[in-house]
Coordinates of C-alpha atoms and ligand atoms in Angstrom, one line a residue:
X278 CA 148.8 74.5 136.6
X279 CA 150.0 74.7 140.3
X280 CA 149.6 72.0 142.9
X281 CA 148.2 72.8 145.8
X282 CA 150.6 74.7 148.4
X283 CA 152.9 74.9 145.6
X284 CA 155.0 78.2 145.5
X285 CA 155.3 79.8 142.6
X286 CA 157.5 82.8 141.2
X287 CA 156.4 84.1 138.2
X288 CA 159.8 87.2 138.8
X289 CA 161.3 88.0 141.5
X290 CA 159.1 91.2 141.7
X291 CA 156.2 89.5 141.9
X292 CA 155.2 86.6 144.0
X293 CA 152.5 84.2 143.7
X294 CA 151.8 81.8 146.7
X295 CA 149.8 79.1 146.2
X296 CA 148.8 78.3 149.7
X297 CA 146.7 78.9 153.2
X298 CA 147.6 82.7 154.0
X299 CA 147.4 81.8 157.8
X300 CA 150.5 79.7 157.4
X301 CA 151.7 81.3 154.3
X302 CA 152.0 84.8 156.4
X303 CA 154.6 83.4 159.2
X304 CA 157.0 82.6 156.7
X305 CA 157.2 86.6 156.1
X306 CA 159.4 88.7 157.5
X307 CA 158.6 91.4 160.6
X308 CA 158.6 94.9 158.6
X309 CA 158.7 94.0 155.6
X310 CA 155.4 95.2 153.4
X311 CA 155.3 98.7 152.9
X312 CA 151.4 98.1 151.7
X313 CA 148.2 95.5 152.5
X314 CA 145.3 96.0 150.7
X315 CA 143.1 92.6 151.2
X316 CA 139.8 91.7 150.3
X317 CA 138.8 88.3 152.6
X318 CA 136.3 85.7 152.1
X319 CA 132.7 87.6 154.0
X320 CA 131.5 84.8 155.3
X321 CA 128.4 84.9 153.3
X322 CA 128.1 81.0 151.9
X323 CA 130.5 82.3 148.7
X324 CA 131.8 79.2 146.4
X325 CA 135.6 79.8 145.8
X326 CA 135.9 76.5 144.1
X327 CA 135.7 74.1 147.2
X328 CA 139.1 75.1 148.6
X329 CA 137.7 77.1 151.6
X330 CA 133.8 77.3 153.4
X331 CA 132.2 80.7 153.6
X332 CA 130.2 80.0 156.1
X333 CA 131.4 79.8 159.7
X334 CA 129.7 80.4 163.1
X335 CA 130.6 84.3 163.3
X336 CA 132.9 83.7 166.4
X337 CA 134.9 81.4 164.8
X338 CA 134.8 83.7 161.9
X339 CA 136.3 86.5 163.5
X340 CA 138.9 84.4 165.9
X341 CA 140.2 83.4 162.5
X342 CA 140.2 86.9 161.0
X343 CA 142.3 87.8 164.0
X344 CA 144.7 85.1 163.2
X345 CA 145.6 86.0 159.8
X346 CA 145.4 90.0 160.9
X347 CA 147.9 89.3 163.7
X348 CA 150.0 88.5 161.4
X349 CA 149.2 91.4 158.6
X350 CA 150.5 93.9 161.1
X351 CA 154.0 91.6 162.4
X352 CA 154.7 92.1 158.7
X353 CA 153.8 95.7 158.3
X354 CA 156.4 98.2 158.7
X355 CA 156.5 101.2 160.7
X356 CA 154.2 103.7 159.1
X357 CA 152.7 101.2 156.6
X358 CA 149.1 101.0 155.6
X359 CA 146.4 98.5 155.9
X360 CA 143.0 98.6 153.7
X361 CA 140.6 95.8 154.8
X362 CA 137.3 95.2 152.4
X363 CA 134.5 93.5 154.5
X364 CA 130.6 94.4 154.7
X365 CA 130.1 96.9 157.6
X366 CA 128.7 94.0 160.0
X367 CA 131.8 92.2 159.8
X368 CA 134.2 95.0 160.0
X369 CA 132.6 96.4 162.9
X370 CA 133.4 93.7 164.8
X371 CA 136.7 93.9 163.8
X372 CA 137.6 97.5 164.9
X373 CA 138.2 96.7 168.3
X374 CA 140.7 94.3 167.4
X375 CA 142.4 96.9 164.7
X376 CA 142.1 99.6 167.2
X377 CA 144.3 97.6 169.6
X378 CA 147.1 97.4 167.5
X379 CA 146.8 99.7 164.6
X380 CA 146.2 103.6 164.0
X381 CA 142.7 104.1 162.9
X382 CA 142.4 105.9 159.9
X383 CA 139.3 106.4 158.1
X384 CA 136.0 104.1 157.7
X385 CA 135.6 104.5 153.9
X386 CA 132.8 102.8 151.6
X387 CA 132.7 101.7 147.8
X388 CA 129.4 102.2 146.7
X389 CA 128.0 100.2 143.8
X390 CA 124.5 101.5 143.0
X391 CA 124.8 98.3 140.0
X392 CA 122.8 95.6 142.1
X393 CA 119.1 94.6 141.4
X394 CA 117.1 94.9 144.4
X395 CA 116.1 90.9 145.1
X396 CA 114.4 91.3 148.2
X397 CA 111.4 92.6 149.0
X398 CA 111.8 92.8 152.7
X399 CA 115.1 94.4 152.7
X400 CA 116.8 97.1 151.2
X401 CA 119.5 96.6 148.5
X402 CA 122.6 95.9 149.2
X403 CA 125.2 98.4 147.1
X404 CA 128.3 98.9 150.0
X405 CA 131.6 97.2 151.4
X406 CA 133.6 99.1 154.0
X407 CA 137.3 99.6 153.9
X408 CA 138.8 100.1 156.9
X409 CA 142.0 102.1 156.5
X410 CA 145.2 101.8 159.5
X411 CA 148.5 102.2 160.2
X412 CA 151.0 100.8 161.8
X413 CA 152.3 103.0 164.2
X414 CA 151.4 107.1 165.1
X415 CA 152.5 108.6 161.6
X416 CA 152.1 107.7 157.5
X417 CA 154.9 106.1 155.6
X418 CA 153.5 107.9 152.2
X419 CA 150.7 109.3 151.3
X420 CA 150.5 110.6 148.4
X421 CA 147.8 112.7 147.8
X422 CA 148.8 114.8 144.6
X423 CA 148.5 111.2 143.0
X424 CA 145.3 111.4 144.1
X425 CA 143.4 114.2 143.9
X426 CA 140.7 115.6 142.2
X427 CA 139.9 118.3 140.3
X428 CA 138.8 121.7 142.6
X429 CA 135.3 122.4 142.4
X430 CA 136.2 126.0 142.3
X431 CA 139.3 126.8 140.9
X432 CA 139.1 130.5 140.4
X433 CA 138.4 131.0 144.3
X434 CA 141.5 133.0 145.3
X435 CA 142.4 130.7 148.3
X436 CA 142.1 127.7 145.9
X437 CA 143.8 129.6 143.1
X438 CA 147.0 130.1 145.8
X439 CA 146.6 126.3 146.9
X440 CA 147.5 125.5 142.9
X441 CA 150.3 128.0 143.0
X442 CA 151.6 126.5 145.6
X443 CA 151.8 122.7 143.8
X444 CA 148.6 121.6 145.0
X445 CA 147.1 119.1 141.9
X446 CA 143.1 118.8 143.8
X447 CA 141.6 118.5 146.5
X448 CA 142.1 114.7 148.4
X449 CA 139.3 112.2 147.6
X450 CA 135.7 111.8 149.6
X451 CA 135.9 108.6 152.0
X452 CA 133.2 107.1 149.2
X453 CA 134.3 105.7 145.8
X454 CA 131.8 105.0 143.2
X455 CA 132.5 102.5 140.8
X456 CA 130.1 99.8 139.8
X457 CA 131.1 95.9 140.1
X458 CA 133.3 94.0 137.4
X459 CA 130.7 92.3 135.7
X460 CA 131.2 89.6 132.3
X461 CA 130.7 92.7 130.0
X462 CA 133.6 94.5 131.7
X463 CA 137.3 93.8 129.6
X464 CA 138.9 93.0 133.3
X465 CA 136.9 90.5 134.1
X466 CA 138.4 87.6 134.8
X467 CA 136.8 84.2 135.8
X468 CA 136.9 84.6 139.6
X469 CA 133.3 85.2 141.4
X470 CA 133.9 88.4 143.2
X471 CA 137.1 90.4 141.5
X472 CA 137.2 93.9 142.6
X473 CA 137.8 97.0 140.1
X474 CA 141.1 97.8 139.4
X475 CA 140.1 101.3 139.3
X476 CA 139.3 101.5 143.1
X477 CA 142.7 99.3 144.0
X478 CA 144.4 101.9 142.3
X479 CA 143.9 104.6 144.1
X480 CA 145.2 102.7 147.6
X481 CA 148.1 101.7 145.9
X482 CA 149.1 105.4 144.5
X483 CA 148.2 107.0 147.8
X484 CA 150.0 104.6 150.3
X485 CA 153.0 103.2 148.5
X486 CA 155.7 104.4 145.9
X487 CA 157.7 102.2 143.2
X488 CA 159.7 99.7 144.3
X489 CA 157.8 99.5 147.6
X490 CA 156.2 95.6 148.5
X491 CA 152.4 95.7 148.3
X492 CA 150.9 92.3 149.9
X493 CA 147.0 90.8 149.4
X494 CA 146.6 87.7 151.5
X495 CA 143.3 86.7 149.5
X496 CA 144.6 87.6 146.1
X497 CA 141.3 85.9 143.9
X498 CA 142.2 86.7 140.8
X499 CA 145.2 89.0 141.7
X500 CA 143.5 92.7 141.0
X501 CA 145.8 93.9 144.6
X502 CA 149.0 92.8 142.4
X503 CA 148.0 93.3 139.0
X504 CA 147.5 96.9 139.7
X505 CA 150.5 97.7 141.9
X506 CA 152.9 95.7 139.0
X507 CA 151.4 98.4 136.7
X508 CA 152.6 101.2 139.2
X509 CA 156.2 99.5 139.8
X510 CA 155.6 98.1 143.1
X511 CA 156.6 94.6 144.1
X512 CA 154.2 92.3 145.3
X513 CA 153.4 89.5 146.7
X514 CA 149.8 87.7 146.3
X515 CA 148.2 84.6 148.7
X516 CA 146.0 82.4 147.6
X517 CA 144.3 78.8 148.4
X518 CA 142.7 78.0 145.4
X519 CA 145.1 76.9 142.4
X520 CA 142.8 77.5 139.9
X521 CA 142.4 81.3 140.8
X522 CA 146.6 81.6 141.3
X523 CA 146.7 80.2 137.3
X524 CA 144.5 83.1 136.3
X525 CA 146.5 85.8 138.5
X526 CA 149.8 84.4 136.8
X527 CA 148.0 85.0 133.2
X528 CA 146.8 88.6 134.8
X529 CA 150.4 89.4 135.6
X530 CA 152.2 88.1 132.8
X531 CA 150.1 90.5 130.9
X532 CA 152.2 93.7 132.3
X533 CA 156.1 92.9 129.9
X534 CA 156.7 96.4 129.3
X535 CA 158.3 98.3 132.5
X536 CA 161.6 98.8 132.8
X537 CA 163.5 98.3 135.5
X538 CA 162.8 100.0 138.1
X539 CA 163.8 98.0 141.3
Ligands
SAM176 C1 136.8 87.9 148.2 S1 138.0 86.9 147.3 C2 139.2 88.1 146.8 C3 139.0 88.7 145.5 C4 140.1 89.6 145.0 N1 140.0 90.9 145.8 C5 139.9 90.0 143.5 O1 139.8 91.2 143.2 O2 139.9 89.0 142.7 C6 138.7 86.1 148.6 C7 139.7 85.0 148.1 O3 140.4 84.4 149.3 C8 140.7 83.1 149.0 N2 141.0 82.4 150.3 C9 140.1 81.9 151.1 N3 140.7 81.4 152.2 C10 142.0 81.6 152.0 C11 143.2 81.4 152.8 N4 143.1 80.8 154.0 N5 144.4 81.7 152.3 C12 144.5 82.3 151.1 N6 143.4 82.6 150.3 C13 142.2 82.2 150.8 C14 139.5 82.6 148.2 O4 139.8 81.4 147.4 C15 139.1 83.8 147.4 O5 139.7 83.8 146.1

């Protein structure tokens, strides 16, 4: 559908670039994205169609995760917020990096107690970490009434005077459960490693507001986007493989009924 490196706009809300996010990134503007949430290749021998190799020496790996989160921040603004997905042992050896150039936040985990247990040597893998930053000392947004969860004790008095007072819950644990998309699951889509929408969500309500520009570098098939476009934000999406930008254009297209909003 698209050639390779071609740009494509599908609205002017919502952008979908066909293309190597290391390159694709420079042509952004300093301060400009309110919102990253990103979810890069692991390094773990995955097969995204033959457009990139999962499987670099781990120095080179995280020279080249550097490159592209250089340039994540450069387009950041002030007070905007950076999620990144990775396993633990990769993000780890990011954090020195972040920490240089970013306000630390929180080390969060999605938990997905959905795999079988394969090895017998090992134990089962059920965790990525999201590393959460800022750019700069203090939060754009964050909106935790959008948030929150129900009180576990609502008829405590200092909880009952926390409601009076406009609270809606109490702000989310650091762990999200929510099990992978698998084929039975009406999101799926045919990319290898989508993540749930209900998880993206709650980055994108906490950390932006409408109209704000949300930005996944590694867009697969598009979940960063397809969410925020369902919460009014605008977005821009990067991805290498053309196959994967046709089924985030079909993803999108499938959100006709806001109204205008920008
Ligand atoms: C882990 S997947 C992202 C999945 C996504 N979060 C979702 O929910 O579908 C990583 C994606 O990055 C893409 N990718 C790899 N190298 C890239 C690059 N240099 N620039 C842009 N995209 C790249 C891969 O093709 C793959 O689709």
């Amino acid at each position: 559908m698209f050639k390779t490196k071609e740009k494509q706009e599908i609205e002017s809300n919502q952008k979908i670039i066909c293309g190597d996010c290391v390159n694709e990134l420079k042509k952004l503007k300093n301060n400009s994205i309110a919102l990253i949430v990103t979810d890069p290749p692991f390094n773990i021998g995955k097969k995204y169609g033959g457009y990139y190799k999962d499987n670099k020496k781990k120095e080179h790996y995280l020279e080249w995760c550097k490159e592209w989160l250089k340039e994540c921040v450069r387009v950041l603004k002030e007070g905007g917020a950076l999620y990144l997905f990775n396993y633990p042992e990769n993000n780890a050896y990011l954090m020195p990096f972040l920490d240089s150039i970013l306000t630390f936040k929180r080390w969060m985990t999605w938990h997905y107690p959905c795999n079988t247990g394969m090895s017998p040597t090992n134990f089962t893998r059920s965790q990525h970490s999201i590393l959460f930053y800022i750019k700069g000392k203090k939060s754009m947004v964050f909106n935790k009434n959008l948030i929150a969860e129900p009180y576990r004790n609502p008829t405590d008095k200092r909880i009952k005077s926390l409601i009076a007072n406009g609270s809606k819950g109490k702000t989310p644990y650091d762990v999200f459960q929510f099990n992978i998309v698998k084929n039975v699951n009406k999101e799926k889509t045919n990319h290898p490693c989508q993540l749930p929408e209900k998880l993206i969500e709650i980055f994108i309500k906490a950390s932006s507001r409408e109209g704000d520009l949300v930005l996944d570098p590694f867009a697969g098939s598009f979940t960063v986007p397809f969410v925020a476009k369902k919460h009014k934000r605008r977005t821009i999406g990067i991805e290498l493989n053309p196959e994967f930008c046709r089924i985030g254009k079909e993803r999108l297209s499938k959100i006709t009924n806001l109204e205008s909003f920008y």
